[in-house]
């Protein structure tokens, strides 16, 4: 079954270029394009895609508000597009539920891989990027948001969440905890499920907002 994608960007050439690249893949189908946030939300509601490739800065409704609506209403995964690495708006986008972000000058192969990764339920933040996000994210005032309780987590799951928040990959977590990667995957899955989180990005945010992990720890 192909991955269904909606591409939203207010620049027609960018939007068309990304759509052409993705639609050329045998396992990806672009089901709609949108020129602003309002159109993006409408397209997701109408076509029920697996992934929404969404520009952060758009007219009428920006990508952050569109992401917030889409993530609240649907199971569609949101992949944000930005012009600048660590754009100020990226952090708001992650809070809104986005699963990751790409620079607009992304290479063709990396674009395709990103869509596949996000569609598979993973977050598009490599450990090195996660560490940079953590440093920047935790230097900012936390927005008002419900703090998830961690009481449902076992000791090992809490440890796993702490290591995720430090930006470790599954292989690195397995080494730190002296367990198999399969066991780590189980712990990660349990953490996300118990806390109602979409992916590792939200896990990082939750670890800091709950006080489980503190900057510099």
Short mmCIF file of C-alpha atoms in Angstrom, two decimals:
data_model
loop_
_atom_site.label_atom_id
_atom_site.label_comp_id
_atom_site.label_asym_id
_atom_site.label_seq_id
_atom_site.Cartn_x
_atom_site.Cartn_y
_atom_site.Cartn_z
CA UNK A 1 0.00 0.00 0.00
CA UNK A 2 1.43 3.39 -0.97
CA UNK A 3 2.03 6.24 1.46
CA UNK A 4 -0.54 8.96 0.84
CA UNK A 5 0.85 12.49 1.06
CA UNK A 6 -0.48 16.05 1.00
CA UNK A 7 2.08 18.73 0.12
CA UNK A 8 1.41 22.23 1.50
CA UNK A 9 3.58 25.22 0.59
CA UNK A 10 2.65 28.72 -0.56
CA UNK A 11 5.39 28.69 -3.20
CA UNK A 12 4.02 26.90 -6.24
CA UNK A 13 7.42 25.88 -7.61
CA UNK A 14 8.50 24.38 -4.28
CA UNK A 15 5.17 22.62 -3.84
CA UNK A 16 5.18 21.28 -7.37
CA UNK A 17 8.80 20.16 -7.16
CA UNK A 18 8.28 18.20 -3.97
CA UNK A 19 5.09 16.66 -5.31
CA UNK A 20 6.81 15.56 -8.52
CA UNK A 21 9.69 13.95 -6.61
CA UNK A 22 7.39 12.10 -4.23
CA UNK A 23 4.83 11.05 -6.82
CA UNK A 24 7.60 9.46 -8.88
CA UNK A 25 8.19 6.91 -6.12
CA UNK A 26 6.44 3.54 -6.50
CA UNK A 27 5.37 3.50 -2.85
CA UNK A 28 4.30 7.15 -2.45
CA UNK A 29 1.25 8.94 -3.84
CA UNK A 30 0.61 12.69 -3.58
CA UNK A 31 -3.16 12.94 -3.16
CA UNK A 32 -3.43 16.75 -2.91
CA UNK A 33 -1.53 20.03 -2.81
CA UNK A 34 -2.30 23.11 -0.73
CA UNK A 35 -1.16 26.71 -0.91
CA UNK A 36 -1.84 27.75 2.69
CA UNK A 37 -2.76 26.38 6.10
CA UNK A 38 -6.51 26.53 5.54
CA UNK A 39 -6.21 24.52 2.34
CA UNK A 40 -3.85 22.07 4.06
CA UNK A 41 -6.32 21.30 6.84
CA UNK A 42 -9.15 20.93 4.32
CA UNK A 43 -7.03 18.60 2.16
CA UNK A 44 -6.20 16.37 5.13
CA UNK A 45 -9.85 16.17 6.13
CA UNK A 46 -10.88 15.35 2.58
CA UNK A 47 -8.17 12.88 1.60
CA UNK A 48 -7.06 11.34 4.93
CA UNK A 49 -3.36 11.13 3.99
CA UNK A 50 -0.66 9.35 5.98
CA UNK A 51 1.73 12.32 5.88
CA UNK A 52 1.29 16.08 5.56
CA UNK A 53 4.40 17.86 4.26
CA UNK A 54 3.75 21.32 5.66
CA UNK A 55 5.53 24.65 5.29
CA UNK A 56 5.79 26.58 8.56
CA UNK A 57 5.26 30.06 7.12
CA UNK A 58 2.14 30.40 4.99
CA UNK A 59 -0.69 32.94 4.51
CA UNK A 60 -4.17 32.82 6.09
CA UNK A 61 -3.19 30.09 8.54
CA UNK A 62 0.43 29.30 9.29
CA UNK A 63 1.84 25.78 9.43
CA UNK A 64 1.95 25.65 13.21
CA UNK A 65 -1.78 26.24 13.62
CA UNK A 66 -2.50 23.85 10.74
CA UNK A 67 -0.30 21.21 12.39
CA UNK A 68 -2.07 21.70 15.71
CA UNK A 69 -5.47 21.11 14.09
CA UNK A 70 -4.35 18.15 12.00
CA UNK A 71 -2.57 16.42 14.89
CA UNK A 72 -5.55 16.96 17.21
CA UNK A 73 -8.17 15.76 14.76
CA UNK A 74 -6.44 13.01 12.77
CA UNK A 75 -3.76 10.34 12.77
CA UNK A 76 -1.94 12.05 9.91
CA UNK A 77 1.76 12.55 10.58
CA UNK A 78 3.08 16.07 10.04
CA UNK A 79 6.50 16.80 8.59
CA UNK A 80 7.35 20.50 8.73
CA UNK A 81 9.30 22.42 6.10
CA UNK A 82 11.50 25.33 7.11
CA UNK A 83 14.05 27.60 5.46
CA UNK A 84 16.36 27.79 8.44
CA UNK A 85 17.85 25.08 10.61
CA UNK A 86 16.38 25.42 14.11
CA UNK A 87 13.94 28.06 12.94
CA UNK A 88 12.26 29.81 15.89
CA UNK A 89 8.97 28.29 14.85
CA UNK A 90 10.23 24.71 14.84
CA UNK A 91 9.80 24.40 18.61
CA UNK A 92 6.19 25.56 18.44
CA UNK A 93 5.64 23.08 15.62
CA UNK A 94 6.97 20.22 17.73
CA UNK A 95 4.68 21.23 20.59
CA UNK A 96 1.80 21.20 18.11
CA UNK A 97 2.52 17.54 17.40
CA UNK A 98 4.77 17.59 14.33
CA UNK A 99 6.92 14.50 13.92
CA UNK A 100 9.97 16.33 12.62
CA UNK A 101 11.20 18.90 10.17
CA UNK A 102 13.14 19.27 6.94
CA UNK A 103 15.04 22.14 5.42
CA UNK A 104 13.60 23.29 2.10
CA UNK A 105 16.92 22.64 0.39
CA UNK A 106 16.71 18.97 1.36
CA UNK A 107 18.21 16.51 -1.11
CA UNK A 108 15.81 14.48 -3.23
CA UNK A 109 16.70 11.14 -1.63
CA UNK A 110 16.48 12.59 1.88
CA UNK A 111 13.02 13.98 1.16
CA UNK A 112 11.76 10.59 0.05
CA UNK A 113 13.37 8.84 3.01
CA UNK A 114 11.90 11.39 5.42
CA UNK A 115 8.36 10.79 4.21
CA UNK A 116 8.81 7.02 4.51
CA UNK A 117 10.29 7.30 8.00
CA UNK A 118 7.52 9.53 9.30
CA UNK A 119 4.82 7.41 7.65
CA UNK A 120 6.25 4.37 9.46
CA UNK A 121 5.60 6.07 12.78
CA UNK A 122 9.08 7.31 13.57
CA UNK A 123 10.18 10.87 14.29
CA UNK A 124 12.52 12.55 11.87
CA UNK A 125 15.14 13.68 14.33
CA UNK A 126 18.49 11.96 14.32
CA UNK A 127 20.16 11.76 17.75
CA UNK A 128 22.55 14.61 16.89
CA UNK A 129 19.65 16.83 15.83
CA UNK A 130 17.71 15.83 18.93
CA UNK A 131 20.59 16.95 21.14
CA UNK A 132 20.65 20.35 19.45
CA UNK A 133 16.90 20.66 19.79
CA UNK A 134 17.11 19.78 23.47
CA UNK A 135 19.69 22.47 24.11
CA UNK A 136 17.62 25.09 22.32
CA UNK A 137 14.23 23.86 23.49
CA UNK A 138 15.10 23.82 27.17
CA UNK A 139 16.45 27.37 27.05
CA UNK A 140 12.98 28.62 26.18
CA UNK A 141 10.08 29.25 28.55
CA UNK A 142 7.71 26.31 28.57
CA UNK A 143 4.33 27.01 27.05
CA UNK A 144 1.25 26.27 29.06
CA UNK A 145 0.54 22.60 28.45
CA UNK A 146 -0.86 19.74 30.50
CA UNK A 147 1.97 17.84 32.19
CA UNK A 148 1.61 14.14 31.67
CA UNK A 149 1.96 12.00 34.76
CA UNK A 150 4.78 9.47 34.70
CA UNK A 151 3.32 7.30 37.45
CA UNK A 152 2.24 4.64 34.97
CA UNK A 153 5.81 4.01 33.86
CA UNK A 154 7.99 1.25 35.31
CA UNK A 155 11.47 2.10 36.54
CA UNK A 156 13.01 0.79 33.31
CA UNK A 157 10.54 2.77 31.20
CA UNK A 158 11.38 5.95 33.11
CA UNK A 159 15.07 5.26 32.52
CA UNK A 160 14.35 4.74 28.84
CA UNK A 161 12.49 8.06 28.68
CA UNK A 162 15.44 9.83 30.32
CA UNK A 163 17.82 8.39 27.75
CA UNK A 164 15.51 9.34 24.88
CA UNK A 165 15.51 12.88 26.24
CA UNK A 166 19.29 12.88 26.16
CA UNK A 167 19.11 12.18 22.42
CA UNK A 168 20.31 8.59 22.47
CA UNK A 169 19.42 6.18 19.68
CA UNK A 170 17.93 2.76 20.43
CA UNK A 171 21.36 1.16 20.00
CA UNK A 172 22.91 3.63 22.46
CA UNK A 173 20.07 3.12 24.94
CA UNK A 174 20.53 -0.66 24.69
CA UNK A 175 24.22 -0.28 25.46
CA UNK A 176 23.58 2.05 28.40
CA UNK A 177 20.92 -0.21 29.90
CA UNK A 178 22.75 -3.45 29.01
CA UNK A 179 19.76 -4.91 27.19
CA UNK A 180 18.93 -5.84 23.60
CA UNK A 181 17.66 -3.34 21.05
CA UNK A 182 14.45 -5.38 20.87
CA UNK A 183 13.92 -4.77 24.60
CA UNK A 184 14.57 -1.05 24.10
CA UNK A 185 12.02 -0.92 21.30
CA UNK A 186 9.49 -2.52 23.65
CA UNK A 187 10.26 0.02 26.39
CA UNK A 188 9.99 2.93 23.93
CA UNK A 189 6.69 1.60 22.62
CA UNK A 190 5.34 1.25 26.16
CA UNK A 191 6.44 4.79 27.07
CA UNK A 192 4.71 6.28 24.05
CA UNK A 193 1.58 4.22 24.58
CA UNK A 194 1.22 4.84 28.31
CA UNK A 195 1.81 8.58 28.00
CA UNK A 196 -0.29 9.00 24.87
CA UNK A 197 2.63 10.33 22.84
CA UNK A 198 2.93 10.26 19.06
CA UNK A 199 6.69 9.80 18.83
CA UNK A 200 10.13 10.42 20.32
CA UNK A 201 9.90 14.16 19.72
CA UNK A 202 6.98 14.43 22.12
CA UNK A 203 8.78 12.08 24.51
CA UNK A 204 11.70 14.52 24.71
CA UNK A 205 9.34 17.42 25.37
CA UNK A 206 7.45 15.45 28.03
CA UNK A 207 10.64 14.41 29.83
CA UNK A 208 11.62 18.04 30.29
CA UNK A 209 8.17 19.44 31.01
CA UNK A 210 7.52 16.77 33.65
CA UNK A 211 10.83 17.50 35.38
CA UNK A 212 12.11 13.95 34.83
CA UNK A 213 15.07 15.43 32.98
CA UNK A 214 16.57 18.86 33.50
CA UNK A 215 18.84 20.86 31.20
CA UNK A 216 22.47 19.88 31.58
CA UNK A 217 21.65 16.61 33.33
#
